[in-house]
Coordinates of C-alpha atoms in Angstrom, one line a residue:
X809 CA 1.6 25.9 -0.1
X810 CA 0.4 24.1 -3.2
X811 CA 1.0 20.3 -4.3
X812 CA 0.4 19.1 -7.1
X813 CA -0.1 15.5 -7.7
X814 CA 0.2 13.6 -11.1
X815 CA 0.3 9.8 -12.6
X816 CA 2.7 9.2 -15.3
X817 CA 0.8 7.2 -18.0
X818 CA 1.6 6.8 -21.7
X819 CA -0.8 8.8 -23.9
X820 CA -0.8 6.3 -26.5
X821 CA -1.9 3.9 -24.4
X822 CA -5.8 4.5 -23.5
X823 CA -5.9 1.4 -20.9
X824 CA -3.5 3.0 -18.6
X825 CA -5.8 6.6 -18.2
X826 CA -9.3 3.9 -18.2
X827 CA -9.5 4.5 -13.9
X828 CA -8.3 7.1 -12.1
X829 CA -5.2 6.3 -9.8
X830 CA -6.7 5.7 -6.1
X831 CA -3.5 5.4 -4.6
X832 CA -2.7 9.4 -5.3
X833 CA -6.6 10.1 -4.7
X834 CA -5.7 8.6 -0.9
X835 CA -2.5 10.6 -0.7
X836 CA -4.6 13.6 -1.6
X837 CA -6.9 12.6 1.2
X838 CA -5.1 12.5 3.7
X839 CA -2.7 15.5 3.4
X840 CA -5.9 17.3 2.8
X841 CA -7.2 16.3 6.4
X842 CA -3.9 16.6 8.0
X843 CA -2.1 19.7 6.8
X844 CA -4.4 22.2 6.3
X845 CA -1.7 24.6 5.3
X846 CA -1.0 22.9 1.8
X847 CA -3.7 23.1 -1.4
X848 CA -3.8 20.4 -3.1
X849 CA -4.6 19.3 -6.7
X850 CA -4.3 16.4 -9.4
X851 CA -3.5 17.2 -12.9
X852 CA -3.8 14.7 -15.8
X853 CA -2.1 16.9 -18.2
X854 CA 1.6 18.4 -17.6
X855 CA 1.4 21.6 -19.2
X856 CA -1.8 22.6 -16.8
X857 CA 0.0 21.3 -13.5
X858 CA 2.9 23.6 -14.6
X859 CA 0.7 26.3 -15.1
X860 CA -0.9 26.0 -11.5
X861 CA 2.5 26.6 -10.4
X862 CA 2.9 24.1 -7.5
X863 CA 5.6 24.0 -4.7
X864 CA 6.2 20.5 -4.5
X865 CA 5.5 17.8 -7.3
X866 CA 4.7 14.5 -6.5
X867 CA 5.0 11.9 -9.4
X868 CA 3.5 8.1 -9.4
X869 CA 4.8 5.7 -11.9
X870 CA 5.1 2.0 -12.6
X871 CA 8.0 0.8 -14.8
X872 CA 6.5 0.8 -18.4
X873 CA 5.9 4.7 -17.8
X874 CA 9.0 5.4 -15.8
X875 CA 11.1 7.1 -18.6
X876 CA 8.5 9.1 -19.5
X877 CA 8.2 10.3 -15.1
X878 CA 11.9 11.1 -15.7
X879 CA 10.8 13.2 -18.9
X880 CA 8.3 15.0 -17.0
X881 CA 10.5 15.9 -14.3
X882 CA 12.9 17.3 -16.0
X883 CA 10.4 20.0 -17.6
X884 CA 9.3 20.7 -14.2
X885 CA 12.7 21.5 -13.2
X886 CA 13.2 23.7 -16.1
X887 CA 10.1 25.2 -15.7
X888 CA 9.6 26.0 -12.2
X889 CA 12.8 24.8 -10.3
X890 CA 10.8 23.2 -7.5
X891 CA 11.1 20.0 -5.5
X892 CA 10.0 16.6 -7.7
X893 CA 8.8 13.5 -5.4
X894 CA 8.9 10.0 -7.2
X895 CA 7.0 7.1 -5.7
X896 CA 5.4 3.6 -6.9
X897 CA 6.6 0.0 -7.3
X898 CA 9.3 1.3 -9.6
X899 CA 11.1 3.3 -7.2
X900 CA 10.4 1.0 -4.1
X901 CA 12.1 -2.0 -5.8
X902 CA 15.1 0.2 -7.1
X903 CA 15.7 3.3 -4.8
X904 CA 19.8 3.0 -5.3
X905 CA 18.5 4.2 -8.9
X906 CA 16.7 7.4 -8.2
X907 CA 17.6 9.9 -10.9
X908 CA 18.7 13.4 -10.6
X909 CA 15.7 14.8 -11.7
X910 CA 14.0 13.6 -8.4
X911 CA 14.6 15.1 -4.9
X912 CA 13.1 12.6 -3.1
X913 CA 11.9 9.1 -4.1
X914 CA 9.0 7.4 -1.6
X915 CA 9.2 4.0 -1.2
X916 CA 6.4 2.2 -0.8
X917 CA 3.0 3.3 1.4
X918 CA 2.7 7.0 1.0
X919 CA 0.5 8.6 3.0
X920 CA 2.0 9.5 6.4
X921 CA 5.6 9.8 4.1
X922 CA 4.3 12.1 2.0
X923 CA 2.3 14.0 5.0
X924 CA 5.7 14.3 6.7
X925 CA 7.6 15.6 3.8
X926 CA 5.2 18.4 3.0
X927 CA 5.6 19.7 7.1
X928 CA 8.9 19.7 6.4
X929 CA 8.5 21.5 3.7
X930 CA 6.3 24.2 4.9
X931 CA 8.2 24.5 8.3
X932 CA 11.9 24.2 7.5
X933 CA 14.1 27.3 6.0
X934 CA 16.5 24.1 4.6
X935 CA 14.2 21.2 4.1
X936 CA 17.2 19.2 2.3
X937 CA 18.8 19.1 5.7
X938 CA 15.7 17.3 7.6
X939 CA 15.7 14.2 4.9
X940 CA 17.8 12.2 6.7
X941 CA 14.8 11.7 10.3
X942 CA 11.7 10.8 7.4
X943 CA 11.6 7.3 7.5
X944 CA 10.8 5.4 3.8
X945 CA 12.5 7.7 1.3
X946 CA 15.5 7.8 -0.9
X947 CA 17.0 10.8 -1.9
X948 CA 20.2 12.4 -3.0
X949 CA 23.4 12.7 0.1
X950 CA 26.9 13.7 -0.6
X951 CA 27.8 10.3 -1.4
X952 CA 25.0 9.2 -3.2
X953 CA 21.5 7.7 -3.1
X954 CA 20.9 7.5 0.6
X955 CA 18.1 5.0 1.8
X956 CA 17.0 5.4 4.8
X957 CA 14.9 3.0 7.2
X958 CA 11.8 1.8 6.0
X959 CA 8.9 3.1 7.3
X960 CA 6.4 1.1 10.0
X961 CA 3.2 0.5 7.7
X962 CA -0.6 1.5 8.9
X963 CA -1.4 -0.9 11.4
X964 CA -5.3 -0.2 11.1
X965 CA -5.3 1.3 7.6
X966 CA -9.2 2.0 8.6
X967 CA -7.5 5.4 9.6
X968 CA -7.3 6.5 6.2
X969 CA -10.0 8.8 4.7
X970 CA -11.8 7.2 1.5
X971 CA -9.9 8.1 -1.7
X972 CA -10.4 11.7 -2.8
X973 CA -12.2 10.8 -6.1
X974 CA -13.8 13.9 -6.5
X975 CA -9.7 15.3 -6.7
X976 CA -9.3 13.1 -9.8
X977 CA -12.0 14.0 -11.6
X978 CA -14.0 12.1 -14.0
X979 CA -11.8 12.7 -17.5
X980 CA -10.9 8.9 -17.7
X981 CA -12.0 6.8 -20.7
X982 CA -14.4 4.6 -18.6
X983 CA -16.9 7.4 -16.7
X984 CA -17.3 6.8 -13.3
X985 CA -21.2 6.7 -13.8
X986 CA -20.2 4.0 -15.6
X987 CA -17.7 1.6 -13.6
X988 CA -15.8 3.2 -10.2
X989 CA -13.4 1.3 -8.4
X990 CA -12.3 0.6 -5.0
X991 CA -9.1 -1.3 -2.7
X992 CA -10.7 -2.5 -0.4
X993 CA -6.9 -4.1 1.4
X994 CA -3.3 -3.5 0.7
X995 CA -1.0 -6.6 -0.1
X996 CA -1.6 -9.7 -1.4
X997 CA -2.0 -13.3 0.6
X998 CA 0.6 -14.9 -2.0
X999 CA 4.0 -14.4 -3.4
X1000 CA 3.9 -15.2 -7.2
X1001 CA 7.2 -15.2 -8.6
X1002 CA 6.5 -12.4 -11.3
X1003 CA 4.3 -9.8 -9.1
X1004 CA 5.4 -6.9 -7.4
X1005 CA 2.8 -6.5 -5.1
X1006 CA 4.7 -8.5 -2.5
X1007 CA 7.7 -5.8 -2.7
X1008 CA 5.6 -3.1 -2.7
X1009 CA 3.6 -4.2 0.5
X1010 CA 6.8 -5.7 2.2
X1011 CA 4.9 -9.6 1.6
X1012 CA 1.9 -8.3 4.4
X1013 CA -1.3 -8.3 3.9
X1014 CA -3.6 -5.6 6.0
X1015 CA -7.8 -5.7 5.5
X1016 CA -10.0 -2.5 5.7
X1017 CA -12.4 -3.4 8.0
X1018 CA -16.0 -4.6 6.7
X1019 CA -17.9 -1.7 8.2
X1020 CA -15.2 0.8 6.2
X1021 CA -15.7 -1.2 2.9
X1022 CA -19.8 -1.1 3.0
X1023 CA -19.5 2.8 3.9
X1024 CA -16.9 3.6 1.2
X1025 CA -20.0 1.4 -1.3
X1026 CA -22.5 3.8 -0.1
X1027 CA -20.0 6.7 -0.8
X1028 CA -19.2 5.8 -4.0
X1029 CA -23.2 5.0 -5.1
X1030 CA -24.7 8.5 -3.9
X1031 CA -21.6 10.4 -4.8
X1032 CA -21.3 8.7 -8.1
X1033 CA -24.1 6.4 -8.9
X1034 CA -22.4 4.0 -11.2
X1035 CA -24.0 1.3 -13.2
X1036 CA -20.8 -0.6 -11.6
X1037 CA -18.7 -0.8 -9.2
X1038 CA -14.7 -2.9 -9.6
X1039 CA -13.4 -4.6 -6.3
X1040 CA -9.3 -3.9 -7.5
X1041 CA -7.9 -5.6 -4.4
X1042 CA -4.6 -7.9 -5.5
X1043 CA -7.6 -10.5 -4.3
X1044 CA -10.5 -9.1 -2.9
X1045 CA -11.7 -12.5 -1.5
X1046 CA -8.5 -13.8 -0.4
X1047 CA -9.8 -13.7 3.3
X1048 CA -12.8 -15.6 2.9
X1049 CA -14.4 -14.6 6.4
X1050 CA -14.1 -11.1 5.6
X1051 CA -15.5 -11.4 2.3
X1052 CA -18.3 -13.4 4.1
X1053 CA -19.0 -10.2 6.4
X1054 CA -19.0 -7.7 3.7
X1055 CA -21.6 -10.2 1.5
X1056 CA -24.1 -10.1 4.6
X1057 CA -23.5 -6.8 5.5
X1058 CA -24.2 -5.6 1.6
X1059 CA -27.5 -8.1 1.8
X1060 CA -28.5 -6.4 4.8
X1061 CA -28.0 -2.9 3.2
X1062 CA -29.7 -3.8 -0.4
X1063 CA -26.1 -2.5 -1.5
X1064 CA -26.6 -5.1 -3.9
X1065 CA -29.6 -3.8 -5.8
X1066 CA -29.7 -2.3 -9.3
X1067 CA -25.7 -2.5 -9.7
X1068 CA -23.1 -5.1 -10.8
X1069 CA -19.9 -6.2 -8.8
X1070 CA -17.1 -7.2 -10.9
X1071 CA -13.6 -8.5 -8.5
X1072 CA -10.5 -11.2 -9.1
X1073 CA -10.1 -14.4 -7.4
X1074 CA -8.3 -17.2 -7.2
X1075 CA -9.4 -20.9 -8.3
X1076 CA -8.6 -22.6 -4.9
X1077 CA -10.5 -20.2 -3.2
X1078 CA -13.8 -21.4 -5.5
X1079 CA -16.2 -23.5 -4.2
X1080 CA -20.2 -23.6 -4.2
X1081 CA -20.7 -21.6 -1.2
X1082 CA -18.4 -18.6 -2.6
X1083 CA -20.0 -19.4 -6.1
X1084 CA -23.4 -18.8 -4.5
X1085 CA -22.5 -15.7 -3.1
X1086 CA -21.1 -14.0 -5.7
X1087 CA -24.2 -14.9 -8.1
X1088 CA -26.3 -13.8 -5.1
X1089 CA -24.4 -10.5 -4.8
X1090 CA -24.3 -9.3 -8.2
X1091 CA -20.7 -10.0 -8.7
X1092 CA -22.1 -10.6 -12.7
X1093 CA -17.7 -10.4 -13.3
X1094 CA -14.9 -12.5 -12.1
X1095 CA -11.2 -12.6 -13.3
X1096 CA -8.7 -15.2 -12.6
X1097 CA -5.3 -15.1 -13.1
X1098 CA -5.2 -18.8 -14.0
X1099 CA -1.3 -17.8 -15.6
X1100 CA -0.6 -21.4 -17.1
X1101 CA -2.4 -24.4 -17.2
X1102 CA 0.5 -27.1 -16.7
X1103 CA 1.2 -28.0 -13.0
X1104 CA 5.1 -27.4 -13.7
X1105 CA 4.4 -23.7 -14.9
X1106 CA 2.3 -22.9 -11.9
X1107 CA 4.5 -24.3 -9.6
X1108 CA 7.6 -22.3 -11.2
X1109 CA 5.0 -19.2 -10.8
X1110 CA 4.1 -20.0 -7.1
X1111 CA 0.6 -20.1 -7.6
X1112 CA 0.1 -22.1 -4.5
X1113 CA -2.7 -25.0 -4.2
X1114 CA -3.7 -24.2 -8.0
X1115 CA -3.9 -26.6 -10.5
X1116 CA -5.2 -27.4 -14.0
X1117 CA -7.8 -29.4 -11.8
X1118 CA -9.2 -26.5 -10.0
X1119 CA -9.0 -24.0 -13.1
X1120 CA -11.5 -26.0 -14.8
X1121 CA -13.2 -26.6 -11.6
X1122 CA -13.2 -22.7 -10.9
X1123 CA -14.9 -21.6 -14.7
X1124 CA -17.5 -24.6 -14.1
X1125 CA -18.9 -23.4 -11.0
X1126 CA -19.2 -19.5 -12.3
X1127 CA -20.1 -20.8 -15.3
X1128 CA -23.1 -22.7 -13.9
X1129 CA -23.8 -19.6 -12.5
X1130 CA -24.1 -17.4 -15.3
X1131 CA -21.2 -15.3 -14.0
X1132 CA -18.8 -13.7 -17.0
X1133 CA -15.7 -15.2 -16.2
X1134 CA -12.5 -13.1 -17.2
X1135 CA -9.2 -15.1 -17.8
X1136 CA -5.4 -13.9 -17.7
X1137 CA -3.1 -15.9 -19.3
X1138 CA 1.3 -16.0 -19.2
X1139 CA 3.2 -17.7 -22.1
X1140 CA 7.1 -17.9 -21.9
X1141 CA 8.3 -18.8 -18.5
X1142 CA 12.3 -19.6 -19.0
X1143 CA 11.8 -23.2 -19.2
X1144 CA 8.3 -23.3 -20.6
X1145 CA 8.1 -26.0 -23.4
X1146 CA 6.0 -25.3 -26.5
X1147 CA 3.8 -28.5 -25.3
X1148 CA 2.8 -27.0 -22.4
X1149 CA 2.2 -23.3 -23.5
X1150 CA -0.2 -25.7 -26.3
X1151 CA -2.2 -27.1 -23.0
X1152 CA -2.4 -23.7 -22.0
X1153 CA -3.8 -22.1 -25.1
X1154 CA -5.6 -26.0 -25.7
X1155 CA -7.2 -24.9 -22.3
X1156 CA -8.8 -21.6 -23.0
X1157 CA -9.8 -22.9 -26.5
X1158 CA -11.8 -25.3 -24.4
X1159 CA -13.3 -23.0 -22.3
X1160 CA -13.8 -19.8 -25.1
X1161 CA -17.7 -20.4 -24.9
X1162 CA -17.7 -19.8 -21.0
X1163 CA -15.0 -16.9 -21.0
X1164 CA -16.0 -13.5 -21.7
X1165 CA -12.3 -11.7 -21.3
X1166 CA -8.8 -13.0 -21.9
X1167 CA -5.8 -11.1 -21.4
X1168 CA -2.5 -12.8 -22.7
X1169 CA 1.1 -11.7 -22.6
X1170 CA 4.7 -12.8 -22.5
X1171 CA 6.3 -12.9 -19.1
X1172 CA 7.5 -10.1 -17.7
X1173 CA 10.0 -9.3 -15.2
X1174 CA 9.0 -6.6 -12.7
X1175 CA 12.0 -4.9 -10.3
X1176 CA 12.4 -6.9 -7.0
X1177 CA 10.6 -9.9 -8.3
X1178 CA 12.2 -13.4 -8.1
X1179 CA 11.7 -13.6 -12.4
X1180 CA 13.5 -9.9 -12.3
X1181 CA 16.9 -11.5 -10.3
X1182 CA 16.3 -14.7 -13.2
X1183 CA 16.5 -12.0 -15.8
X1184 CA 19.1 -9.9 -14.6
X1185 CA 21.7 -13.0 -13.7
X1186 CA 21.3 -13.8 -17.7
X1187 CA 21.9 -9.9 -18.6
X1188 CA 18.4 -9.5 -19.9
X1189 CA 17.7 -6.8 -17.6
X1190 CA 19.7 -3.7 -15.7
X1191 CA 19.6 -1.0 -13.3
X1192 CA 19.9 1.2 -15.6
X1193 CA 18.0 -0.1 -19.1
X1194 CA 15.4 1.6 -21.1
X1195 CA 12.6 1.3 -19.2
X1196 CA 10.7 2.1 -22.6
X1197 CA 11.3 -2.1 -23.2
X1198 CA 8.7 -2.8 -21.0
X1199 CA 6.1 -1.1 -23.0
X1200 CA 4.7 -4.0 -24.4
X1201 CA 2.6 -4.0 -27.7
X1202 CA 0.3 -7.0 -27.0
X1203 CA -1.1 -6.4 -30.6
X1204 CA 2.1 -6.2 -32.3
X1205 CA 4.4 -8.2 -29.9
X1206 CA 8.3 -7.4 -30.6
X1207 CA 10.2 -9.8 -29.0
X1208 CA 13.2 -8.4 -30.1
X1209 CA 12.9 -5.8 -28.2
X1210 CA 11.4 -6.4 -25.3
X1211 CA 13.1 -8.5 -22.4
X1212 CA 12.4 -12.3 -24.1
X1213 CA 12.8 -15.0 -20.8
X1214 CA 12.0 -18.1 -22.6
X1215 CA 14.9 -20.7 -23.0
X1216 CA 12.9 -23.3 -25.1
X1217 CA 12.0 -21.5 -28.1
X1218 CA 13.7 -19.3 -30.7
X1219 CA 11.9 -15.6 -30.4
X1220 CA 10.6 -16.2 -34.2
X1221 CA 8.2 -19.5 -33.2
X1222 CA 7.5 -17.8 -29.7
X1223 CA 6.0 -14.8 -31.8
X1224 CA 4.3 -17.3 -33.7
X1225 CA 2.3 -19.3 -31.3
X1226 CA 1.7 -15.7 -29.5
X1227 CA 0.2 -14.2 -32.9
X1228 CA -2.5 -17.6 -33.0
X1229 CA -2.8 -17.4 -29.3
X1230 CA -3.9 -14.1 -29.2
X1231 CA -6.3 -14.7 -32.2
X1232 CA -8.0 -16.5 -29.6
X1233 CA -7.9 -14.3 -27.2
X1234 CA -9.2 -11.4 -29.4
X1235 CA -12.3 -14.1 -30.6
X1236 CA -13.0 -14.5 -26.5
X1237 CA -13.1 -10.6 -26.0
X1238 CA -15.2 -9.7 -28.8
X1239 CA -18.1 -12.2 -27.2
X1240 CA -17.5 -10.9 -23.7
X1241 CA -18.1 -7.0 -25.3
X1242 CA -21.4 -8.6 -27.4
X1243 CA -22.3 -9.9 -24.1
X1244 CA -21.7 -7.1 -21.8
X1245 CA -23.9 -4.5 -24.4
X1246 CA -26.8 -7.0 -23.8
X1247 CA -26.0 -7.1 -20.1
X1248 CA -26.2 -3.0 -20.1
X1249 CA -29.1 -3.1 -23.1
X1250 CA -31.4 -5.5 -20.4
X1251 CA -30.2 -3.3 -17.6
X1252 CA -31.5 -0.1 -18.9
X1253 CA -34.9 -1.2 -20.2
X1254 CA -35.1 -2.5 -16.3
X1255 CA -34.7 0.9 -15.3
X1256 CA -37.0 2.3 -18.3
X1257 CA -39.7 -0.1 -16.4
X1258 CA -39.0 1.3 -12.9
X1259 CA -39.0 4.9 -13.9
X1260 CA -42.5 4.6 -15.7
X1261 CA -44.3 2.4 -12.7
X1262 CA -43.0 5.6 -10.9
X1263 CA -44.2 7.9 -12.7
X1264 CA -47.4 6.2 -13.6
X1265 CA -47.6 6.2 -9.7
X1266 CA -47.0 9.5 -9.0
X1267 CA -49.8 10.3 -12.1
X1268 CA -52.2 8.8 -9.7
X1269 CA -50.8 10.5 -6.5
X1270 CA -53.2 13.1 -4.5
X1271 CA -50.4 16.0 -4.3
X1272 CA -49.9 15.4 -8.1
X1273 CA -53.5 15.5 -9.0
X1274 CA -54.3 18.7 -6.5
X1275 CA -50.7 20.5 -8.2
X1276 CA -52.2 20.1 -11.7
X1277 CA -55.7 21.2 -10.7
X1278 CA -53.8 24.6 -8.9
X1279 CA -51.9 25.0 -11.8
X1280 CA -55.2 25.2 -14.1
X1281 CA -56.6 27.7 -11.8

């Protein structure tokens, strides 16, 4: 049996193909080690996965790319006529929406789901008629979508077998010798209003354990040997003991040594202590998502015990540090005044010579969020939309088209004050890129140093000295 496995992405966008998608390399994993009946493979590009000719198709896909997942599965079903699988947070927040084109949609944690399914597969003369015992899928019943229970999730998710990485190669646009990634926890501590992390992960939070997170590091540096390595938890520090554990327990490894760490955090979770470790770690990058800088806009947002207070507090103390400190930024929540989104922008202007990154956008309204039932109790959203509209061009922002939430401000000034806003922002990340070249540029004369002391040291070396005076006789 062969399953293929593939990440709808937009081709025009290079951002979405920079890192390859861990949550398929885990799938991959772990049907791998537990059904070793079934080959399987992860294709990038559609035409070669049709051309492998798979049994089963599974498909991953957010809700920018979801139009273009329904695209693709139609051509599979013209071409081949097999089985199509849909998961990610699109499908989890919306399973009464699964299309035609999709047999089976997973909703939400896919391993032991997708493990399941492919048994079923494999085993069953009639696999249509076992759907209704797999716990956490949709699919298609006489009456409709049919939605059965949700699934339990991992208790101890130290179970699962590191990402196959390997599986998803290394055509991305940022080389893994250059920057891998790693989850080190699934969920997220907190429930912002506009993130869909807290559907996807049913609001829980679970932790791979420290001992799994410092093997999966040495994994990743003797498999891969990158220059860095990206902590892409929701928030990798947001249990602070654990974080404290993996610190030591990377101190006590020299796991630290000759690479940089970059992770996201939160600014009430800042203070010297975790400031110290990161500097001492080589966590050289930390983001925020500091959203808005106005207490009612973080409030509206949930962003629990932040406020403008402990941003500022939070880029002084990495700052002091000599941390590059990465910034993300929301403009046009419904009741958002232009005053406030100016003490937002006012803020970042302050800070532009400490920030190295800024990411800006308008608010969005992710399925399942609270901001997504805002939106769709004014009509701005639907069931059914063009998911296309959430392909936003943070360049060339078009309001018009995509789903605008702000009440305060006609689209035409909100456009505006985006356009000088993101002025900014572009100003902040052409200094973060001047600064990270010299960051690499010091890093790689370092190494130039340690590669001559060693081979100045091996010039001097007995076996050396006896090889060349064999090799002259």
């Amino acid at each position: 049996m062969k399953f293929a496995l593939y990440c709808s992405y937009l081709h025009e966008k290079p951002y979405q193909y920079s890192m390859p998608p861990l949550g398929l390399g885990s799938i991959g994993a772990w049907v791998k080690n537990n059904c070793w009946f079934c080959e399987v493979a992860f294709f990038r590009q559609e035409q070669k996965l049709i051309d492998w000719k798979p049994d089963v198709v599974g498909i991953s896909s957010a809700t920018e790319n979801f139009s273009a997942a329904v695209a693709f599965a139609g051509d599979i079903k013209n071409a081949l006529g097999i089985p199509v699988w849909i998961g990610g947070t699109h499908i989890t927040a919306l399973p009464h929406t699964l299309p035609d084109c999709f047999d089976v949609g997973i909703l939400g944690e896919g391993e032991l789901t997708v493990a399941e399914l492919i048994k079923i597969h494999y085993k069953s003369k009639n696999p249509v008629q076992r759907l209704a015992d797999v716990a956490g899928i949709c699919y298609h019943g006489e009456k409709g979508v049919v939605i059965n229970p949700p699934r339990d999730l991992i208790p101890d998710i130290d179970i699962l077998p590191f990402p196959d990485r390997k599986m998803l190669g290394e055509d991305w646009a940022v080389p893994l010798s250059e920057e891998a990634h790693i989850i080190t926890s699934r969920g997220c501590p907190y429930d912002c209003t506009f993130c869909s992390a807290p559907v996807h992960w049913r609001k829980k939070v679970r932790f791979f354990s420290p001992e799994y997170v410092i093997r999966e590091i040495e994994h990743i540096r003797a498999d891969f040997n990158p220059n860095e390595i990206f902590f892409f938890d929701d928030l990798f520090i947001g249990n602070l003991p654990r974080f404290k554990k993996i610190c030591a327990l990377m101190k006590e490894r020299n796991l630290h040594r000759d690479i940089l760490f970059r992770t996201y955090a939160r600014v009430d979770l800042i203070d010297e202590e975790v400031a110290d470790l990161l500097a001492d770690l080589n966590f050289h990058y930390v983001d925020f998502g500091f959203e808005a800088n106005t207490q009612p806009i973080l409030d509206y947002y949930n962003k629990k015990n932040a406020t403008p207070e402990k941003n500022q507090r939070a880029i002084d103390l990495l700052a002091a540090k000599n941390i590059s400190i990465g910034a993300n930024v929301i403009i046009g929540a419904p009741h958002e005044t232009r005053e406030q989104m100016e003490q937002t922008r006012a803020f970042i202007e302050r800070n532009k010579e400490k920030l190295h990154r800024c990411s800006m956008g308008p608010l969005q309204a992710p399925p399942g969020t609270r901001v997504w039932d805002y939106a769709k109790s004014r009509g701005l959203v639907s069931d059914d939309m063009d998911w296309t509209r959430y392909i936003v061009d943070v360049e060339h922002l078009d309001m018009s088209r995509d789903p605008y939430l702000c009440e305060t401000m006609p689209v035409e000034e909100f456009t505006a004050f985006y356009e000088e806003f993101y002025r900014l922002a572009t100003e902040i990340n052409l200094r973060g890129k001047v600064h990270k070249m010299g960051v690499d540029l010091q890093r790689s004369r370092a190494r130039e140093r340690a590669m001559r002391a060693e081979l100045d040291a091996l010039k001097g070396s007995r076996l050396v000295r006896l090889a060349a005076r064999l090799k002259r006789k």
